[in-house]
């Protein structure tokens, strides 16, 4: 694992995350993820640091309202979401498309059927 830097499109929201980019990411077909096209990798909240832009984030929740889908109020890009793992551990769902210098061809993308949840 290594520390990776990421941001929204306009750069107001910046983060650092300790993540293994050689593992897989998830493509979900729920009503939210399908429309946004996010590619998610999950880390415990202690491996994520919001460097800047807290005041630029807008929060959106739907369904069970268990996940905070945050996005930049300026450019609209969703860099990450916040929630809890099944065991209750706080987690971040990082949109790996927002990580600097990532080559998405090197990441294994697994499909998740979020429509059925």
Tab-separated table of C-alpha atoms in Angstrom:
chain	number	residue	atom	x	y	z
A	1	UNK	CA	0.000	0.000	0.000
A	2	UNK	CA	1.059	3.525	-0.655
A	3	UNK	CA	-0.226	7.032	-0.040
A	4	UNK	CA	-2.043	8.350	-3.103
A	5	UNK	CA	-3.253	11.889	-3.749
A	6	UNK	CA	-6.571	12.681	-5.337
A	7	UNK	CA	-8.976	15.519	-5.981
A	8	UNK	CA	-12.179	16.639	-7.592
A	9	UNK	CA	-11.996	18.215	-11.060
A	10	UNK	CA	-11.588	21.835	-9.963
A	11	UNK	CA	-9.123	20.922	-7.186
A	12	UNK	CA	-11.034	22.423	-4.267
A	13	UNK	CA	-11.522	18.987	-2.682
A	14	UNK	CA	-8.187	17.239	-2.151
A	15	UNK	CA	-7.460	14.039	-0.283
A	16	UNK	CA	-4.764	11.510	0.504
A	17	UNK	CA	-5.490	7.831	0.911
A	18	UNK	CA	-3.433	4.782	1.824
A	19	UNK	CA	-4.577	2.312	-0.794
A	20	UNK	CA	-3.377	-0.653	-2.820
A	21	UNK	CA	-4.095	0.226	-6.436
A	22	UNK	CA	-3.078	-3.248	-7.568
A	23	UNK	CA	-6.246	-4.671	-6.115
A	24	UNK	CA	-9.689	-4.418	-7.570
A	25	UNK	CA	-12.256	-1.647	-7.665
A	26	UNK	CA	-16.005	-1.938	-7.787
A	27	UNK	CA	-18.398	-0.769	-10.450
A	28	UNK	CA	-21.899	-0.665	-8.957
A	29	UNK	CA	-25.148	-0.531	-10.910
A	30	UNK	CA	-27.271	1.113	-8.189
A	31	UNK	CA	-29.246	4.173	-9.247
A	32	UNK	CA	-26.523	6.513	-7.947
A	33	UNK	CA	-23.294	4.820	-9.043
A	34	UNK	CA	-24.555	3.897	-12.497
A	35	UNK	CA	-25.404	7.505	-13.284
A	36	UNK	CA	-22.086	8.825	-11.931
A	37	UNK	CA	-19.861	6.080	-13.291
A	38	UNK	CA	-17.799	5.854	-10.109
A	39	UNK	CA	-15.173	3.155	-9.623
A	40	UNK	CA	-14.953	2.503	-5.898
A	41	UNK	CA	-12.315	1.091	-3.616
A	42	UNK	CA	-13.032	0.839	0.095
A	43	UNK	CA	-10.653	1.738	2.916
A	44	UNK	CA	-11.067	2.192	6.648
A	45	UNK	CA	-11.589	5.848	7.542
A	46	UNK	CA	-8.211	6.051	9.295
A	47	UNK	CA	-6.465	5.500	5.941
A	48	UNK	CA	-8.160	8.561	4.415
A	49	UNK	CA	-7.389	12.227	5.004
A	50	UNK	CA	-9.300	15.138	3.546
A	51	UNK	CA	-6.549	17.680	2.848
A	52	UNK	CA	-8.740	20.558	1.702
A	53	UNK	CA	-12.245	21.399	0.617
A	54	UNK	CA	-14.403	20.355	3.553
A	55	UNK	CA	-16.373	23.588	3.113
A	56	UNK	CA	-16.817	22.790	-0.620
A	57	UNK	CA	-18.495	19.419	-0.029
A	58	UNK	CA	-22.204	18.847	-0.433
A	59	UNK	CA	-23.771	15.731	1.083
A	60	UNK	CA	-26.496	13.681	-0.576
A	61	UNK	CA	-28.211	10.659	0.941
A	62	UNK	CA	-30.900	8.402	-0.440
A	63	UNK	CA	-32.525	5.045	0.235
A	64	UNK	CA	-31.506	3.817	3.682
A	65	UNK	CA	-29.466	7.010	4.175
A	66	UNK	CA	-26.525	4.995	5.437
A	67	UNK	CA	-23.953	6.405	2.993
A	68	UNK	CA	-22.932	10.050	2.723
A	69	UNK	CA	-22.452	10.672	-1.001
A	70	UNK	CA	-20.340	13.824	-0.947
A	71	UNK	CA	-19.471	15.878	-3.989
A	72	UNK	CA	-17.784	19.174	-4.750
A	73	UNK	CA	-20.331	21.988	-4.815
A	74	UNK	CA	-18.250	23.765	-7.462
A	75	UNK	CA	-17.471	21.107	-10.099
A	76	UNK	CA	-19.882	18.345	-9.032
A	77	UNK	CA	-17.311	15.529	-8.896
A	78	UNK	CA	-17.739	12.796	-6.297
A	79	UNK	CA	-14.273	11.976	-4.982
A	80	UNK	CA	-15.395	9.795	-2.080
A	81	UNK	CA	-18.324	8.699	0.029
A	82	UNK	CA	-18.489	7.885	3.740
A	83	UNK	CA	-20.264	5.114	5.589
A	84	UNK	CA	-19.683	2.031	7.705
A	85	UNK	CA	-18.456	-1.445	6.921
A	86	UNK	CA	-20.802	-4.328	7.764
A	87	UNK	CA	-19.045	-4.658	11.152
A	88	UNK	CA	-19.673	-0.959	11.941
A	89	UNK	CA	-16.130	0.261	11.205
A	90	UNK	CA	-16.124	3.752	9.625
A	91	UNK	CA	-15.037	3.582	5.982
A	92	UNK	CA	-14.478	5.672	2.900
A	93	UNK	CA	-15.491	4.603	-0.581
A	94	UNK	CA	-12.869	6.289	-2.759
A	95	UNK	CA	-13.626	7.017	-6.397
A	96	UNK	CA	-10.318	5.802	-7.798
A	97	UNK	CA	-10.932	7.789	-10.984
A	98	UNK	CA	-10.071	10.852	-8.872
A	99	UNK	CA	-6.615	9.576	-7.894
A	100	UNK	CA	-3.744	11.403	-9.582
A	101	UNK	CA	-1.832	9.570	-12.290
A	102	UNK	CA	-3.865	6.358	-12.007
A	103	UNK	CA	-3.926	4.033	-14.970
A	104	UNK	CA	-7.372	2.473	-14.850
A	105	UNK	CA	-6.232	-0.218	-17.307
A	106	UNK	CA	-4.114	-1.645	-14.473
A	107	UNK	CA	-7.072	-2.017	-12.090
A	108	UNK	CA	-9.340	-5.058	-12.063
A	109	UNK	CA	-12.934	-3.844	-12.107
A	110	UNK	CA	-15.505	-6.075	-10.408
A	111	UNK	CA	-19.207	-5.552	-10.985
A	112	UNK	CA	-21.552	-5.251	-8.016
A	113	UNK	CA	-25.321	-5.601	-8.354
A	114	UNK	CA	-26.431	-2.698	-6.189
A	115	UNK	CA	-29.841	-2.558	-7.861
A	116	UNK	CA	-30.920	-5.574	-5.848
A	117	UNK	CA	-30.101	-4.136	-2.434
